[in-house]
């Protein structure tokens, strides 16, 4: 089945130690998103890629970076994790952005839960 | 700016009873509305969407939602709740990005 796979599912890191989370998709979708979700809150969009075009949300801290080396893979790099960065990180994909009758459904991965000690 | 509101943090319902999870929206122009469900320690799963057409939208797992333009609402409903429906439900509106409501925890008791 076509899907969105996130690794690792659980990541424990120390304060300040860089972390990379990965996301892969077999849907051949153009758009890949990274969301941050803190305990039972609404997911918050960090950034997204439309193909190779990177779109950063205005309030995303510089501590968060992303790479998309090809259509299938996208990485979230947290350069110096703080205690406040402990959260579930959700990757999602869609065929396109925007609205219209073809407004696209996002397909989410299962998430990567980050713990910062 | 587009937004959705979920007025209830939690909804409790007995198994077999009908359930409603409320959502109201604020948009300029035509709304593109969605419902997603999140089970514990999992990502979000798409349930249904309203773009245009019939106001009653049917989705996965027996859920449906009614788009009401006069009340600016998009409530999620199911005629007969199951214990396995217990989860976190998010209403969302799509602009250039998907904007989620704060979520409603549905608890279905046996």
mmCIF file of N, CA, C and O in Angstrom, chain B residues 3-7 22-29 31 33 66-75 91:
data_model
loop_
_atom_site.group_PDB
_atom_site.id
_atom_site.type_symbol
_atom_site.label_atom_id
_atom_site.label_comp_id
_atom_site.label_asym_id
_atom_site.label_seq_id
_atom_site.Cartn_x
_atom_site.Cartn_y
_atom_site.Cartn_z
ATOM 1 N N UNK B 3 -10.234 30.104 9.904
ATOM 2 C CA UNK B 3 -10.072 29.416 11.190
ATOM 3 C C UNK B 3 -11.255 28.494 11.430
ATOM 4 O O UNK B 3 -12.319 28.639 10.817
ATOM 5 N N UNK B 4 -11.046 27.524 12.310
ATOM 6 C CA UNK B 4 -12.122 26.663 12.779
ATOM 7 C C UNK B 4 -12.061 26.628 14.299
ATOM 8 O O UNK B 4 -10.979 26.770 14.880
ATOM 9 N N UNK B 5 -13.208 26.408 14.906
ATOM 10 C CA UNK B 5 -13.290 26.328 16.360
ATOM 11 C C UNK B 5 -14.014 25.054 16.754
ATOM 12 O O UNK B 5 -15.036 24.692 16.155
ATOM 13 N N UNK B 6 -13.470 24.380 17.733
ATOM 14 C CA UNK B 6 -14.109 23.198 18.300
ATOM 15 C C UNK B 6 -14.417 23.537 19.755
ATOM 16 O O UNK B 6 -13.508 23.573 20.585
ATOM 17 N N UNK B 7 -15.666 23.794 20.056
ATOM 18 C CA UNK B 7 -16.005 24.344 21.372
ATOM 19 C C UNK B 7 -15.896 23.359 22.521
ATOM 20 O O UNK B 7 -15.849 23.775 23.681
ATOM 21 N N UNK B 22 -18.675 18.949 17.497
ATOM 22 C CA UNK B 22 -19.002 20.237 16.892
ATOM 23 C C UNK B 22 -17.795 20.963 16.316
ATOM 24 O O UNK B 22 -16.689 20.872 16.833
ATOM 25 N N UNK B 23 -18.067 21.697 15.241
ATOM 26 C CA UNK B 23 -17.046 22.524 14.597
ATOM 27 C C UNK B 23 -17.732 23.716 13.951
ATOM 28 O O UNK B 23 -18.745 23.553 13.264
ATOM 29 N N UNK B 24 -17.207 24.890 14.195
ATOM 30 C CA UNK B 24 -17.673 26.078 13.477
ATOM 31 C C UNK B 24 -16.492 26.684 12.736
ATOM 32 O O UNK B 24 -15.335 26.499 13.133
ATOM 33 N N UNK B 25 -16.775 27.389 11.677
ATOM 34 C CA UNK B 25 -15.700 27.904 10.850
ATOM 35 C C UNK B 25 -15.864 29.396 10.606
ATOM 36 O O UNK B 25 -16.955 29.952 10.730
ATOM 37 N N UNK B 26 -14.756 30.003 10.264
ATOM 38 C CA UNK B 26 -14.737 31.405 9.871
ATOM 39 C C UNK B 26 -13.819 31.520 8.665
ATOM 40 O O UNK B 26 -12.604 31.325 8.788
ATOM 41 N N UNK B 27 -14.416 31.770 7.515
ATOM 42 C CA UNK B 27 -13.636 31.854 6.284
ATOM 43 C C UNK B 27 -14.155 32.993 5.423
ATOM 44 O O UNK B 27 -15.292 33.419 5.560
ATOM 45 N N UNK B 28 -13.304 33.460 4.562
ATOM 46 C CA UNK B 28 -13.733 34.382 3.518
ATOM 47 C C UNK B 28 -13.790 33.577 2.229
ATOM 48 O O UNK B 28 -12.862 32.857 1.890
ATOM 49 N N UNK B 29 -14.904 33.651 1.551
ATOM 50 C CA UNK B 29 -15.049 32.844 0.352
ATOM 51 C C UNK B 29 -15.587 31.458 0.678
ATOM 52 O O UNK B 29 -16.162 31.223 1.738
ATOM 53 N N UNK B 31 -15.670 27.741 1.846
ATOM 54 C CA UNK B 31 -14.867 26.956 2.794
ATOM 55 C C UNK B 31 -14.519 25.579 2.240
ATOM 56 O O UNK B 31 -15.314 24.965 1.527
ATOM 57 N N UNK B 33 -13.505 22.274 4.044
ATOM 58 C CA UNK B 33 -13.524 21.788 5.416
ATOM 59 C C UNK B 33 -13.240 20.297 5.487
ATOM 60 O O UNK B 33 -13.658 19.537 4.609
ATOM 61 N N UNK B 66 -22.328 17.489 8.405
ATOM 62 C CA UNK B 66 -23.293 18.353 7.743
ATOM 63 C C UNK B 66 -22.767 19.767 7.663
ATOM 64 O O UNK B 66 -22.481 20.405 8.687
ATOM 65 N N UNK B 67 -22.638 20.261 6.457
ATOM 66 C CA UNK B 67 -22.213 21.630 6.228
ATOM 67 C C UNK B 67 -23.443 22.534 6.322
ATOM 68 O O UNK B 67 -24.437 22.316 5.623
ATOM 69 N N UNK B 68 -23.382 23.514 7.223
ATOM 70 C CA UNK B 68 -24.500 24.431 7.411
ATOM 71 C C UNK B 68 -23.973 25.849 7.236
ATOM 72 O O UNK B 68 -23.301 26.387 8.125
ATOM 73 N N UNK B 69 -24.298 26.428 6.091
ATOM 74 C CA UNK B 69 -23.734 27.736 5.771
ATOM 75 C C UNK B 69 -24.298 28.835 6.676
ATOM 76 O O UNK B 69 -23.571 29.733 7.117
ATOM 77 N N UNK B 70 -25.572 28.762 6.985
ATOM 78 C CA UNK B 70 -26.184 29.821 7.791
ATOM 79 C C UNK B 70 -25.641 29.824 9.216
ATOM 80 O O UNK B 70 -25.524 30.874 9.847
ATOM 81 N N UNK B 71 -25.300 28.658 9.716
ATOM 82 C CA UNK B 71 -24.747 28.563 11.074
ATOM 83 C C UNK B 71 -23.226 28.466 11.068
ATOM 84 O O UNK B 71 -22.620 28.334 12.143
ATOM 85 N N UNK B 72 -22.629 28.517 9.914
ATOM 86 C CA UNK B 72 -21.167 28.352 9.732
ATOM 87 C C UNK B 72 -20.647 27.176 10.558
ATOM 88 O O UNK B 72 -19.671 27.300 11.320
ATOM 89 N N UNK B 73 -21.310 26.054 10.386
ATOM 90 C CA UNK B 73 -20.923 24.872 11.157
ATOM 91 C C UNK B 73 -20.650 23.688 10.237
ATOM 92 O O UNK B 73 -21.123 23.638 9.089
ATOM 93 N N UNK B 74 -19.898 22.757 10.770
ATOM 94 C CA UNK B 74 -19.542 21.529 10.039
ATOM 95 C C UNK B 74 -19.386 20.435 11.084
ATOM 96 O O UNK B 74 -18.300 19.912 11.335
ATOM 97 N N UNK B 75 -20.494 20.057 11.706
ATOM 98 C CA UNK B 75 -20.474 19.088 12.807
ATOM 99 C C UNK B 75 -20.303 17.669 12.289
ATOM 100 O O UNK B 75 -20.926 17.275 11.296
ATOM 101 N N UNK B 91 -11.174 19.113 13.431
ATOM 102 C CA UNK B 91 -11.768 19.794 12.299
ATOM 103 C C UNK B 91 -10.682 20.670 11.677
ATOM 104 O O UNK B 91 -9.789 21.156 12.398
#
